[in-house]
mmCIF file of N, CA and C in Angstrom:
data_model
loop_
_atom_site.group_PDB
_atom_site.id
_atom_site.type_symbol
_atom_site.label_atom_id
_atom_site.label_comp_id
_atom_site.label_asym_id
_atom_site.label_seq_id
_atom_site.Cartn_x
_atom_site.Cartn_y
_atom_site.Cartn_z
ATOM 1 N N MET A 1 72.003 63.067 107.969
ATOM 2 C CA MET A 1 71.229 63.999 107.197
ATOM 3 C C MET A 1 72.182 65.068 106.653
ATOM 4 N N PRO A 2 72.210 65.304 105.349
ATOM 5 C CA PRO A 2 73.108 66.302 104.766
ATOM 6 C C PRO A 2 72.706 67.715 105.176
ATOM 7 N N MET A 3 73.704 68.588 105.195
ATOM 8 C CA MET A 3 73.462 69.982 105.563
ATOM 9 C C MET A 3 72.755 70.692 104.420
ATOM 10 N N PRO A 4 71.884 71.650 104.755
ATOM 11 C CA PRO A 4 71.237 72.436 103.698
ATOM 12 C C PRO A 4 72.281 73.247 102.928
ATOM 13 N N VAL A 5 71.955 73.586 101.705
ATOM 14 C CA VAL A 5 72.881 74.289 100.832
ATOM 15 C C VAL A 5 73.284 75.636 101.422
ATOM 16 N N SER A 6 72.347 76.342 102.015
ATOM 17 C CA SER A 6 72.670 77.675 102.550
ATOM 18 C C SER A 6 73.696 77.582 103.683
ATOM 19 N N ASP A 7 73.610 76.551 104.527
ATOM 20 C CA ASP A 7 74.585 76.395 105.603
ATOM 21 C C ASP A 7 75.964 76.098 105.038
ATOM 22 N N ARG A 8 76.045 75.269 104.027
ATOM 23 C CA ARG A 8 77.325 74.944 103.410
ATOM 24 C C ARG A 8 77.905 76.174 102.721
ATOM 25 N N GLN A 9 77.026 76.984 102.116
ATOM 26 C CA GLN A 9 77.500 78.214 101.488
ATOM 27 C C GLN A 9 78.049 79.183 102.540
ATOM 28 N N ASP A 10 77.343 79.285 103.659
ATOM 29 C CA ASP A 10 77.814 80.168 104.731
ATOM 30 C C ASP A 10 79.180 79.729 105.238
ATOM 31 N N GLU A 11 79.371 78.421 105.426
ATOM 32 C CA GLU A 11 80.663 77.912 105.877
ATOM 33 C C GLU A 11 81.742 78.181 104.831
ATOM 34 N N ALA A 12 81.398 78.013 103.561
ATOM 35 C CA ALA A 12 82.358 78.265 102.487
ATOM 36 C C ALA A 12 82.756 79.740 102.459
ATOM 37 N N TYR A 13 81.791 80.639 102.628
ATOM 38 C CA TYR A 13 82.099 82.069 102.648
ATOM 39 C C TYR A 13 82.961 82.431 103.861
ATOM 40 N N GLU A 14 82.677 81.842 105.010
ATOM 41 C CA GLU A 14 83.482 82.101 106.201
ATOM 42 C C GLU A 14 84.918 81.625 106.001
ATOM 43 N N LEU A 15 85.074 80.443 105.406
ATOM 44 C CA LEU A 15 86.405 79.921 105.130
ATOM 45 C C LEU A 15 87.142 80.823 104.143
ATOM 46 N N LYS A 16 86.434 81.254 103.109
ATOM 47 C CA LYS A 16 87.034 82.150 102.114
ATOM 48 C C LYS A 16 87.484 83.453 102.781
ATOM 49 N N ASP A 17 86.635 84.042 103.607
ATOM 50 C CA ASP A 17 86.976 85.289 104.281
ATOM 51 C C ASP A 17 88.190 85.107 105.197
ATOM 52 N N ARG A 18 88.233 83.984 105.907
ATOM 53 C CA ARG A 18 89.348 83.707 106.799
ATOM 54 C C ARG A 18 90.651 83.564 106.008
ATOM 55 N N LEU A 19 90.606 82.856 104.882
ATOM 56 C CA LEU A 19 91.794 82.660 104.064
ATOM 57 C C LEU A 19 92.255 83.965 103.416
ATOM 58 N N VAL A 20 91.309 84.783 102.972
ATOM 59 C CA VAL A 20 91.676 86.067 102.374
ATOM 60 C C VAL A 20 92.309 86.967 103.431
ATOM 61 N N GLU A 21 91.755 86.987 104.627
ATOM 62 C CA GLU A 21 92.315 87.783 105.718
ATOM 63 C C GLU A 21 93.716 87.290 106.074
ATOM 64 N N TYR A 22 93.901 85.995 106.116
ATOM 65 C CA TYR A 22 95.209 85.422 106.388
ATOM 66 C C TYR A 22 96.217 85.849 105.317
ATOM 67 N N ASP A 23 95.788 85.845 104.061
ATOM 68 C CA ASP A 23 96.672 86.240 102.963
ATOM 69 C C ASP A 23 97.043 87.719 103.069
ATOM 70 N N ARG A 24 96.110 88.559 103.460
ATOM 71 C CA ARG A 24 96.376 89.994 103.606
ATOM 72 C C ARG A 24 97.384 90.263 104.721
ATOM 73 N N ASP A 25 97.259 89.529 105.820
ATOM 74 C CA ASP A 25 98.094 89.769 106.993
ATOM 75 C C ASP A 25 99.385 88.966 106.988
ATOM 76 N N SER A 26 99.607 88.141 105.995
ATOM 77 C CA SER A 26 100.784 87.265 106.036
ATOM 78 C C SER A 26 102.079 88.057 106.022
ATOM 79 N N ALA A 27 102.129 89.178 105.324
ATOM 80 C CA ALA A 27 103.353 89.979 105.281
ATOM 81 C C ALA A 27 103.680 90.537 106.664
ATOM 82 N N SER A 28 102.696 90.972 107.408
ATOM 83 C CA SER A 28 102.966 91.525 108.731
ATOM 84 C C SER A 28 103.348 90.436 109.728
ATOM 85 N N ARG A 29 102.867 89.231 109.524
ATOM 86 C CA ARG A 29 103.219 88.131 110.425
ATOM 87 C C ARG A 29 104.610 87.590 110.137
ATOM 88 N N THR A 30 105.097 87.759 108.930
ATOM 89 C CA THR A 30 106.392 87.204 108.572
ATOM 90 C C THR A 30 107.490 88.260 108.563
ATOM 91 N N LYS A 31 107.266 89.393 109.179
ATOM 92 C CA LYS A 31 108.251 90.462 109.223
ATOM 93 C C LYS A 31 109.411 90.054 110.134
ATOM 94 N N VAL A 32 110.628 90.275 109.667
ATOM 95 C CA VAL A 32 111.827 89.942 110.426
ATOM 96 C C VAL A 32 112.400 91.226 111.003
ATOM 97 N N ILE A 33 112.629 91.221 112.292
ATOM 98 C CA ILE A 33 113.214 92.374 112.961
ATOM 99 C C ILE A 33 114.662 92.028 113.268
ATOM 100 N N ASP A 34 115.585 92.774 112.679
ATOM 101 C CA ASP A 34 117.002 92.513 112.840
ATOM 102 C C ASP A 34 117.569 93.474 113.866
ATOM 103 N N ASP A 35 117.775 92.976 115.076
ATOM 104 C CA ASP A 35 118.305 93.806 116.151
ATOM 105 C C ASP A 35 119.822 93.711 116.268
ATOM 106 N N GLN A 36 120.465 93.018 115.367
ATOM 107 C CA GLN A 36 121.896 92.789 115.476
ATOM 108 C C GLN A 36 122.669 94.099 115.520
ATOM 109 N N ASN A 37 122.296 95.062 114.700
ATOM 110 C CA ASN A 37 123.021 96.327 114.669
ATOM 111 C C ASN A 37 122.918 97.084 115.984
ATOM 112 N N ASP A 38 121.880 96.822 116.767
ATOM 113 C CA ASP A 38 121.709 97.519 118.027
ATOM 114 C C ASP A 38 122.632 96.984 119.122
ATOM 115 N N TYR A 39 123.020 95.714 119.022
ATOM 116 C CA TYR A 39 123.736 95.073 120.113
ATOM 117 C C TYR A 39 125.155 94.640 119.776
ATOM 118 N N TYR A 40 125.490 94.490 118.510
ATOM 119 C CA TYR A 40 126.784 93.948 118.132
ATOM 120 C C TYR A 40 127.524 94.899 117.206
ATOM 121 N N ASP A 41 128.834 94.800 117.235
ATOM 122 C CA ASP A 41 129.670 95.574 116.319
ATOM 123 C C ASP A 41 129.549 94.936 114.942
ATOM 124 N N ILE A 42 129.007 95.671 114.003
ATOM 125 C CA ILE A 42 128.705 95.116 112.682
ATOM 126 C C ILE A 42 129.984 94.696 111.959
ATOM 127 N N LEU A 43 131.086 95.377 112.210
ATOM 128 C CA LEU A 43 132.329 95.012 111.527
ATOM 129 C C LEU A 43 132.853 93.660 111.993
ATOM 130 N N GLN A 44 132.702 93.349 113.255
ATOM 131 C CA GLN A 44 133.201 92.082 113.783
ATOM 132 C C GLN A 44 132.215 90.946 113.564
ATOM 133 N N ALA A 45 130.922 91.251 113.564
ATOM 134 C CA ALA A 45 129.904 90.212 113.476
ATOM 135 C C ALA A 45 129.690 89.718 112.051
ATOM 136 N N ASN A 46 130.041 90.526 111.049
ATOM 137 C CA ASN A 46 129.793 90.138 109.662
ATOM 138 C C ASN A 46 130.948 89.286 109.158
ATOM 139 N N ALA A 47 130.724 87.973 109.073
ATOM 140 C CA ALA A 47 131.767 87.043 108.657
ATOM 141 C C ALA A 47 132.052 87.122 107.161
ATOM 142 N N TRP A 48 131.197 87.780 106.411
ATOM 143 C CA TRP A 48 131.344 87.817 104.958
ATOM 144 C C TRP A 48 132.248 88.939 104.475
ATOM 145 N N LEU A 49 132.623 89.862 105.358
ATOM 146 C CA LEU A 49 133.481 90.958 104.948
ATOM 147 C C LEU A 49 134.936 90.502 104.906
ATOM 148 N N SER A 50 135.644 90.949 103.890
ATOM 149 C CA SER A 50 137.089 90.678 103.831
ATOM 150 C C SER A 50 137.793 91.681 104.744
ATOM 151 N N ASP A 51 139.074 91.448 104.999
ATOM 152 C CA ASP A 51 139.828 92.370 105.850
ATOM 153 C C ASP A 51 139.881 93.763 105.235
ATOM 154 N N GLU A 52 140.025 93.826 103.926
ATOM 155 C CA GLU A 52 140.060 95.113 103.242
ATOM 156 C C GLU A 52 138.737 95.861 103.403
ATOM 157 N N GLU A 53 137.613 95.140 103.264
ATOM 158 C CA GLU A 53 136.296 95.772 103.423
ATOM 159 C C GLU A 53 136.082 96.234 104.858
ATOM 160 N N ARG A 54 136.559 95.448 105.828
ATOM 161 C CA ARG A 54 136.438 95.854 107.234
ATOM 162 C C ARG A 54 137.222 97.136 107.496
ATOM 163 N N GLN A 55 138.452 97.206 106.969
ATOM 164 C CA GLN A 55 139.264 98.406 107.157
ATOM 165 C C GLN A 55 138.613 99.620 106.486
ATOM 166 N N ASP A 56 138.052 99.404 105.304
ATOM 167 C CA ASP A 56 137.389 100.491 104.583
ATOM 168 C C ASP A 56 136.177 101.004 105.362
ATOM 169 N N MET A 57 135.363 100.082 105.869
ATOM 170 C CA MET A 57 134.186 100.493 106.652
ATOM 171 C C MET A 57 134.595 101.189 107.940
ATOM 172 N N ALA A 58 135.661 100.690 108.594
ATOM 173 C CA ALA A 58 136.119 101.312 109.837
ATOM 174 C C ALA A 58 136.600 102.739 109.573
ATOM 175 N N SER A 59 137.313 102.940 108.463
ATOM 176 C CA SER A 59 137.772 104.297 108.156
ATOM 177 C C SER A 59 136.593 105.209 107.826
ATOM 178 N N ARG A 60 135.584 104.688 107.130
ATOM 179 C CA ARG A 60 134.377 105.492 106.844
ATOM 180 C C ARG A 60 133.661 105.884 108.126
ATOM 181 N N MET A 61 133.552 104.925 109.052
ATOM 182 C CA MET A 61 132.876 105.211 110.313
ATOM 183 C C MET A 61 133.647 106.270 111.104
ATOM 184 N N ARG A 62 134.990 106.193 111.099
ATOM 185 C CA ARG A 62 135.789 107.208 111.797
ATOM 186 C C ARG A 62 135.597 108.579 111.158
ATOM 187 N N MET A 63 135.542 108.620 109.828
ATOM 188 C CA MET A 63 135.322 109.901 109.142
ATOM 189 C C MET A 63 133.953 110.472 109.486
ATOM 190 N N LEU A 64 132.919 109.640 109.505
ATOM 191 C CA LEU A 64 131.573 110.115 109.851
ATOM 192 C C LEU A 64 131.524 110.631 111.279
ATOM 193 N N GLU A 65 132.155 109.904 112.199
ATOM 194 C CA GLU A 65 132.168 110.354 113.594
ATOM 195 C C GLU A 65 132.889 111.691 113.729
ATOM 196 N N ALA A 66 133.989 111.849 112.988
ATOM 197 C CA ALA A 66 134.729 113.126 113.032
ATOM 198 C C ALA A 66 133.880 114.252 112.469
ATOM 199 N N GLU A 67 133.153 113.999 111.380
ATOM 200 C CA GLU A 67 132.272 115.023 110.811
ATOM 201 C C GLU A 67 131.163 115.391 111.781
ATOM 202 N N GLN A 68 130.631 114.403 112.475
ATOM 203 C CA GLN A 68 129.557 114.681 113.415
ATOM 204 C C GLN A 68 130.053 115.535 114.581
ATOM 205 N N GLU A 69 131.291 115.294 114.999
ATOM 206 C CA GLU A 69 131.832 116.068 116.120
ATOM 207 C C GLU A 69 132.114 117.515 115.718
ATOM 208 N N THR A 70 132.565 117.716 114.477
ATOM 209 C CA THR A 70 132.943 119.066 114.059
ATOM 210 C C THR A 70 131.774 119.885 113.533
ATOM 211 N N SER A 71 130.745 119.224 113.015
ATOM 212 C CA SER A 71 129.627 119.982 112.460
ATOM 213 C C SER A 71 128.775 120.576 113.572
ATOM 214 N N SER A 72 128.105 121.673 113.240
ATOM 215 C CA SER A 72 127.234 122.285 114.237
ATOM 216 C C SER A 72 126.028 121.388 114.445
ATOM 217 N N SER A 73 125.552 121.384 115.642
ATOM 218 C CA SER A 73 124.408 120.518 115.941
ATOM 219 C C SER A 73 123.323 121.326 116.629
ATOM 220 N N MET A 74 122.129 120.811 116.568
ATOM 221 C CA MET A 74 121.018 121.438 117.258
ATOM 222 C C MET A 74 120.151 120.342 117.857
ATOM 223 N N VAL A 75 119.410 120.698 118.861
ATOM 224 C CA VAL A 75 118.529 119.757 119.520
ATOM 225 C C VAL A 75 117.096 120.126 119.178
ATOM 226 N N VAL A 76 116.348 119.144 118.706
ATOM 227 C CA VAL A 76 114.943 119.358 118.366
ATOM 228 C C VAL A 76 114.107 118.736 119.468
ATOM 229 N N THR A 77 113.147 119.482 119.971
ATOM 230 C CA THR A 77 112.274 118.989 121.031
ATOM 231 C C THR A 77 110.877 118.780 120.475
ATOM 232 N N PHE A 78 110.355 117.585 120.685
ATOM 233 C CA PHE A 78 109.007 117.244 120.257
ATOM 234 C C PHE A 78 108.111 117.188 121.483
ATOM 235 N N ASP A 79 106.934 117.770 121.360
ATOM 236 C CA ASP A 79 105.960 117.709 122.442
ATOM 237 C C ASP A 79 104.741 116.973 121.909
ATOM 238 N N VAL A 80 104.565 115.731 122.358
ATOM 239 C CA VAL A 80 103.453 114.903 121.901
ATOM 240 C C VAL A 80 102.587 114.586 123.112
ATOM 241 N N PHE A 81 101.405 115.117 123.121
ATOM 242 C CA PHE A 81 100.443 114.893 124.189
ATOM 243 C C PHE A 81 101.036 115.213 125.558
ATOM 244 N N GLY A 82 101.775 116.300 125.632
ATOM 245 C CA GLY A 82 102.309 116.728 126.909
ATOM 246 C C GLY A 82 103.593 116.039 127.312
ATOM 247 N N ARG A 83 104.078 115.115 126.523
ATOM 248 C CA ARG A 83 105.340 114.435 126.817
ATOM 249 C C ARG A 83 106.396 114.983 125.873
ATOM 250 N N ARG A 84 107.501 115.391 126.432
ATOM 251 C CA ARG A 84 108.552 115.990 125.623
ATOM 252 C C ARG A 84 109.668 114.993 125.364
ATOM 253 N N SER A 85 110.194 115.081 124.170
ATOM 254 C CA SER A 85 111.309 114.230 123.773
ATOM 255 C C SER A 85 112.293 115.090 123.012
ATOM 256 N N ALA A 86 113.558 115.029 123.398
ATOM 257 C CA ALA A 86 114.586 115.815 122.715
ATOM 258 C C ALA A 86 115.457 114.867 121.906
ATOM 259 N N ALA A 87 115.753 115.261 120.679
ATOM 260 C CA ALA A 87 116.581 114.455 119.790
ATOM 261 C C ALA A 87 117.643 115.337 119.159
ATOM 262 N N PRO A 88 118.905 114.906 119.247
ATOM 263 C CA PRO A 88 119.939 115.702 118.608
ATOM 264 C C PRO A 88 119.859 115.571 117.085
ATOM 265 N N CYS A 89 120.045 116.675 116.388
ATOM 266 C CA CYS A 89 120.053 116.692 114.921
ATOM 267 C C CYS A 89 121.397 117.229 114.469
ATOM 268 N N ILE A 90 121.942 116.602 113.481
ATOM 269 C CA ILE A 90 123.222 117.045 112.948
ATOM 270 C C ILE A 90 122.961 117.853 111.707
ATOM 271 N N VAL A 91 123.441 119.084 111.700
ATOM 272 C CA VAL A 91 123.271 119.980 110.567
ATOM 273 C C VAL A 91 124.514 119.883 109.714
ATOM 274 N N VAL A 92 124.323 119.531 108.468
ATOM 275 C CA VAL A 92 125.459 119.371 107.565
ATOM 276 C C VAL A 92 125.530 120.523 106.610
#
């Protein structure tokens, strides 16, 4: 016995809603989290850099570290729901 038209319409609407929801959320499901910078030395891990580019980046990193050490710094404290978190801020 064939299904009544209203039941088939309801199933079609449910399928449409499911597919539209899937399409909306697809970007969040396909997000790539790159943790490489947190765990590895980017200069050594990047096989695409030439020796000259590696030396240039290393000198830039040394200059930035030197600037951070010499510049005045301040600590900002955040209080969120009774929990405190302190974060160093570099004033340039």
